[in-house]
Short mmCIF file of C-alpha atoms and ligand atoms in Angstrom, two decimals:
data_model
loop_
_atom_site.label_atom_id
_atom_site.label_comp_id
_atom_site.label_asym_id
_atom_site.label_seq_id
_atom_site.Cartn_x
_atom_site.Cartn_y
_atom_site.Cartn_z
CA UNK A 1 -35.18 -37.85 -133.26
CA UNK A 2 -31.68 -39.25 -133.66
CA UNK A 3 -30.31 -35.70 -133.26
CA UNK A 4 -32.27 -35.21 -130.08
CA UNK A 5 -30.86 -38.37 -128.50
CA UNK A 6 -27.34 -37.30 -129.50
CA UNK A 7 -27.95 -33.85 -128.01
CA UNK A 8 -29.18 -35.32 -124.75
CA UNK A 9 -26.23 -37.70 -124.54
CA UNK A 10 -23.94 -34.75 -125.06
CA UNK A 11 -25.62 -32.67 -122.35
CA UNK A 12 -25.40 -35.52 -119.85
CA UNK A 13 -21.83 -36.43 -120.69
CA UNK A 14 -20.23 -33.15 -119.64
CA UNK A 15 -21.45 -32.93 -116.03
CA UNK A 16 -20.97 -36.68 -115.63
CA UNK A 17 -17.37 -36.36 -116.79
CA UNK A 18 -16.78 -33.59 -114.24
CA UNK A 19 -18.27 -35.70 -111.43
CA UNK A 20 -16.37 -38.81 -112.45
CA UNK A 21 -13.05 -37.01 -112.91
CA UNK A 22 -13.27 -35.30 -109.55
CA UNK A 23 -14.39 -38.40 -107.67
CA UNK A 24 -11.52 -40.39 -109.18
CA UNK A 25 -9.04 -37.68 -108.28
CA UNK A 26 -10.34 -37.74 -104.68
CA UNK A 27 -10.23 -41.52 -104.50
CA UNK A 28 -6.63 -41.51 -105.76
CA UNK A 29 -5.62 -38.76 -103.34
CA UNK A 30 -4.83 -36.30 -106.13
CA UNK A 31 -7.25 -33.76 -104.71
CA UNK A 32 -8.51 -33.45 -101.14
CA UNK A 33 -12.23 -33.85 -100.50
CA UNK A 34 -12.57 -30.41 -98.92
CA UNK A 35 -16.05 -29.10 -98.22
CA UNK A 36 -15.60 -26.67 -101.10
CA UNK A 37 -14.82 -29.53 -103.49
CA UNK A 38 -17.80 -31.49 -102.21
CA UNK A 39 -20.05 -28.45 -102.60
CA UNK A 40 -19.03 -28.05 -106.18
CA UNK A 41 -19.66 -31.74 -106.91
CA UNK A 42 -23.02 -31.50 -105.19
CA UNK A 43 -23.84 -28.47 -107.33
CA UNK A 44 -22.92 -30.47 -110.43
CA UNK A 45 -25.16 -33.37 -109.33
CA UNK A 46 -28.00 -30.91 -108.69
CA UNK A 47 -27.74 -29.40 -112.13
CA UNK A 48 -27.73 -32.91 -113.61
CA UNK A 49 -30.91 -33.73 -111.79
CA UNK A 50 -32.50 -30.45 -112.93
CA UNK A 51 -31.53 -31.34 -116.46
CA UNK A 52 -33.13 -34.78 -116.17
CA UNK A 53 -36.32 -33.15 -114.78
CA UNK A 54 -36.35 -30.66 -117.65
CA UNK A 55 -35.87 -33.43 -120.19
CA UNK A 56 -38.78 -35.30 -118.61
CA UNK A 57 -41.03 -32.23 -118.90
CA UNK A 58 -39.88 -31.61 -122.46
CA UNK A 59 -40.62 -35.15 -123.59
CA UNK A 60 -44.07 -35.07 -121.97
CA UNK A 61 -44.99 -31.85 -123.73
CA UNK A 62 -43.54 -32.93 -127.05
CA UNK A 63 -45.49 -36.19 -126.88
CA UNK A 64 -48.62 -34.16 -126.17
CA UNK A 65 -48.97 -35.96 -122.84
CA UNK A 66 -48.59 -33.12 -120.43
CA UNK A 67 -51.82 -32.81 -118.45
CA UNK A 68 -52.45 -29.29 -117.28
CA UNK A 69 -54.56 -28.73 -114.18
CA UNK A 70 -55.90 -25.35 -115.16
CA UNK A 71 -57.97 -23.48 -112.62
CA UNK A 72 -58.80 -19.89 -111.76
CA UNK A 73 -55.64 -18.48 -110.21
CA UNK A 74 -54.06 -15.24 -109.06
CA UNK A 75 -50.99 -14.58 -111.22
CA UNK A 76 -49.71 -12.08 -108.64
CA UNK A 77 -49.54 -14.84 -106.02
CA UNK A 78 -47.54 -17.09 -108.34
CA UNK A 79 -45.15 -14.25 -109.18
CA UNK A 80 -44.59 -13.40 -105.49
CA UNK A 81 -44.03 -17.02 -104.55
CA UNK A 82 -41.47 -17.69 -107.28
CA UNK A 83 -39.67 -14.35 -106.88
CA UNK A 84 -39.41 -14.78 -103.11
CA UNK A 85 -37.82 -18.18 -103.64
CA UNK A 86 -35.17 -16.61 -105.87
CA UNK A 87 -34.46 -13.54 -103.75
CA UNK A 88 -31.42 -15.09 -102.05
CA UNK A 89 -29.88 -15.99 -105.39
CA UNK A 90 -30.45 -12.43 -106.64
CA UNK A 91 -28.80 -11.00 -103.53
CA UNK A 92 -25.79 -13.26 -103.95
CA UNK A 93 -25.47 -12.02 -107.53
CA UNK A 94 -25.80 -8.35 -106.48
CA UNK A 95 -28.93 -7.99 -108.60
CA UNK A 96 -32.10 -6.29 -107.39
CA UNK A 97 -35.34 -8.11 -108.01
CA UNK A 98 -38.34 -5.81 -108.35
CA UNK A 99 -41.96 -6.92 -108.53
CA UNK A 100 -44.33 -4.36 -109.89
CA UNK A 101 -48.02 -5.30 -109.84
CA UNK A 102 -51.19 -3.22 -110.01
CA UNK A 103 -53.59 -3.34 -107.04
CA UNK A 104 -55.86 -5.79 -108.75
CA UNK A 105 -55.36 -8.20 -111.60
CA UNK A 106 -57.83 -10.32 -113.53
CA UNK A 107 -57.66 -13.98 -112.55
CA UNK A 108 -56.09 -16.36 -115.04
CA UNK A 109 -56.84 -19.95 -116.06
CA UNK A 110 -53.58 -21.58 -115.17
CA UNK A 111 -51.83 -24.66 -113.89
CA UNK A 112 -50.06 -22.82 -111.07
CA UNK A 113 -47.14 -25.28 -110.81
CA UNK A 114 -46.44 -25.04 -114.54
CA UNK A 115 -46.68 -21.25 -114.61
CA UNK A 116 -44.36 -21.15 -111.60
CA UNK A 117 -41.94 -23.27 -113.65
CA UNK A 118 -42.21 -20.76 -116.55
CA UNK A 119 -41.39 -17.89 -114.20
CA UNK A 120 -38.55 -19.80 -112.55
CA UNK A 121 -36.95 -20.51 -115.92
CA UNK A 122 -37.26 -16.87 -117.04
CA UNK A 123 -35.97 -15.52 -113.73
CA UNK A 124 -33.10 -17.95 -113.54
CA UNK A 125 -32.03 -16.95 -117.08
CA UNK A 126 -32.32 -13.26 -116.17
CA UNK A 127 -30.21 -13.84 -113.05
CA UNK A 128 -27.54 -15.72 -114.97
CA UNK A 129 -27.24 -13.05 -117.63
CA UNK A 130 -27.39 -9.93 -115.44
CA UNK A 131 -24.14 -8.68 -113.88
CA UNK A 132 -23.92 -7.30 -110.32
CA UNK A 133 -25.51 -3.88 -109.98
CA UNK A 134 -28.22 -4.75 -112.47
CA UNK A 135 -31.90 -5.27 -111.90
CA UNK A 136 -34.73 -7.56 -112.87
CA UNK A 137 -38.33 -6.37 -112.96
CA UNK A 138 -41.37 -8.63 -113.05
CA UNK A 139 -44.68 -7.09 -114.01
CA UNK A 140 -48.21 -8.24 -114.83
CA UNK A 141 -51.06 -6.24 -116.33
CA UNK A 142 -54.19 -6.75 -118.39
CA UNK A 143 -53.01 -7.13 -121.98
CA UNK A 144 -53.31 -3.93 -124.03
CA UNK A 145 -54.16 -6.19 -127.00
CA UNK A 146 -57.00 -8.24 -125.58
CA UNK A 147 -59.33 -8.09 -122.61
CA UNK A 148 -59.17 -11.87 -122.38
CA UNK A 149 -55.44 -11.96 -121.63
CA UNK A 150 -53.02 -11.09 -118.88
CA UNK A 151 -49.56 -9.91 -119.94
CA UNK A 152 -46.60 -10.88 -117.76
CA UNK A 153 -43.08 -9.57 -118.35
CA UNK A 154 -39.63 -10.31 -116.96
CA UNK A 155 -37.16 -7.55 -117.84
CA UNK A 156 -33.46 -7.54 -117.04
CA UNK A 157 -30.64 -5.04 -117.52
CA UNK A 158 -28.24 -7.80 -118.50
CA UNK A 159 -26.08 -8.54 -121.51
CA UNK A 160 -28.97 -8.88 -123.95
CA UNK A 161 -29.26 -11.26 -126.89
CA UNK A 162 -27.59 -10.60 -130.24
CA UNK A 163 -30.04 -10.01 -133.12
CA UNK A 164 -28.78 -13.01 -135.07
CA UNK A 165 -29.61 -15.37 -132.19
CA UNK A 166 -33.05 -13.99 -131.36
CA UNK A 167 -35.02 -16.12 -133.84
CA UNK A 168 -33.58 -19.34 -132.37
CA UNK A 169 -33.48 -18.98 -128.61
CA UNK A 170 -36.76 -20.85 -128.05
CA UNK A 171 -35.48 -23.86 -130.02
CA UNK A 172 -34.42 -26.83 -127.99
CA UNK A 173 -30.71 -27.11 -127.17
CA UNK A 174 -30.05 -23.69 -128.71
CA UNK A 175 -27.55 -21.66 -126.70
CA UNK A 176 -26.11 -18.31 -127.64
CA UNK A 177 -22.70 -19.09 -126.19
CA UNK A 178 -22.02 -22.60 -127.42
CA UNK A 179 -18.66 -22.81 -125.67
CA UNK A 180 -20.05 -22.11 -122.24
CA UNK A 181 -19.44 -24.80 -119.65
CA UNK A 182 -22.49 -26.77 -118.53
CA UNK A 183 -21.93 -25.81 -114.91
CA UNK A 184 -22.31 -22.10 -115.64
CA UNK A 185 -25.22 -22.39 -118.00
CA UNK A 186 -28.12 -24.54 -118.97
CA UNK A 187 -28.61 -27.07 -121.72
CA UNK A 188 -30.60 -24.73 -123.92
CA UNK A 189 -34.00 -26.20 -123.09
CA UNK A 190 -35.24 -23.72 -120.46
CA UNK A 191 -36.90 -21.46 -123.03
CA UNK A 192 -38.21 -24.40 -125.05
CA UNK A 193 -40.08 -25.53 -121.94
CA UNK A 194 -41.29 -21.97 -121.32
CA UNK A 195 -42.73 -21.76 -124.80
CA UNK A 196 -44.32 -25.21 -124.69
CA UNK A 197 -45.95 -24.58 -121.31
CA UNK A 198 -47.24 -21.12 -122.22
CA UNK A 199 -48.64 -22.36 -125.53
CA UNK A 200 -50.25 -25.34 -123.79
CA UNK A 201 -52.17 -22.71 -121.75
CA UNK A 202 -53.26 -21.00 -124.96
CA UNK A 203 -50.83 -18.10 -124.43
CA UNK A 204 -47.95 -16.63 -126.43
CA UNK A 205 -44.36 -15.87 -125.48
CA UNK A 206 -41.87 -13.51 -127.11
CA UNK A 207 -38.77 -11.49 -126.34
CA UNK A 208 -37.42 -8.03 -127.02
CA UNK A 209 -33.69 -7.71 -126.64
CA UNK A 210 -30.52 -6.31 -128.13
CA UNK A 211 -26.89 -7.01 -127.28
CA UNK A 212 -25.85 -4.83 -124.36
CA UNK A 213 -29.36 -3.48 -123.78
CA UNK A 214 -30.95 -6.13 -121.57
CA UNK A 215 -33.82 -8.46 -122.41
CA UNK A 216 -37.54 -8.45 -121.75
CA UNK A 217 -39.49 -11.67 -122.02
CA UNK A 218 -43.28 -11.42 -122.31
CA UNK A 219 -45.96 -14.05 -122.03
CA UNK A 220 -49.74 -14.02 -122.01
CA UNK A 221 -52.24 -16.15 -120.14
CA UNK A 222 -55.97 -16.46 -120.69
CA UNK A 223 -58.07 -14.70 -118.06
CA UNK A 224 -61.16 -16.29 -116.56
CA UNK A 225 -63.46 -13.58 -117.89
P1 LIG B 301 -29.98 -22.18 -121.30
O1 LIG B 301 -30.18 -23.48 -120.66
O2 LIG B 301 -28.73 -22.10 -122.12
O3 LIG B 301 -30.20 -21.02 -120.41
P2 LIG B 301 -32.45 -21.38 -122.54
O4 LIG B 301 -33.32 -22.15 -123.49
O5 LIG B 301 -33.04 -21.04 -121.23
O6 LIG B 301 -31.14 -22.20 -122.38
O7 LIG B 301 -31.96 -20.08 -123.26
C1 LIG B 301 -31.41 -20.15 -124.59
C2 LIG B 301 -30.35 -19.07 -124.78
O8 LIG B 301 -30.95 -17.79 -124.72
C3 LIG B 301 -29.29 -19.08 -123.68
O9 LIG B 301 -28.19 -19.82 -124.09
C4 LIG B 301 -28.93 -17.64 -123.48
O10 LIG B 301 -27.77 -17.33 -124.20
C5 LIG B 301 -30.08 -16.86 -124.08
N1 LIG B 301 -30.83 -16.16 -123.02
C6 LIG B 301 -31.94 -16.62 -122.38
N2 LIG B 301 -32.37 -15.72 -121.48
C7 LIG B 301 -31.52 -14.67 -121.53
C8 LIG B 301 -31.44 -13.41 -120.85
N3 LIG B 301 -32.34 -13.04 -119.92
N4 LIG B 301 -30.40 -12.58 -121.18
C9 LIG B 301 -29.51 -12.93 -122.13
N5 LIG B 301 -29.54 -14.10 -122.81
C10 LIG B 301 -30.53 -14.96 -122.53
#
């Protein structure tokens, strides 16, 4: 627990230091408050607030206090909604976002907001790790393993994950590139939240990846039948 508090303090300190440093420099006239500067500070504040939201979700799940509102839902609808919301970001990054769904899918028992959050985290990782010219494909199909499960996948053609990091990426605060600046990456809790939310639904999540060969994240959800 002490480690977790130290980790959180560390994650909050970096973006706060950036905000503080820049605001002081503007106040003292060292840098001009151009709209570009303000945009970048706003971006920093936004990522701080996302981090605080994520930490809130994480602590709820870890305390076993997250209440899911599971109901019969159409996974295809959730996928379309989330992917459409991230289309602009994909375009800016020069990455094509492909959704590939069969004509009909079994309905799932899901808390749609939480599953949307799972997809957003996976897609935002895929976008961050896929260079321009690459692609991201989201699919859903009845699980080949079980008739009671739907299998969703998010595949990217990005940089991939080195074999030695693969066992740890779902651990909280684990990041492959430890040196990366906060503003260009996350705090290492996106995948922890993904795993917790999927498991809270009774599903499983896993990844197949190799350095240089892209990554595919899979998760399952229980169907209503
Ligand atoms: P972060 O906030 O750093 O993105 P996550 O928990 O979401 O944290 O991911 C943990 C680590 O897994 C990341 O630091 C990143 O290096 C790696 N990772 C996650 N998704 C991908 C991906 N699609 N491609 C390559 N690496 C990834």
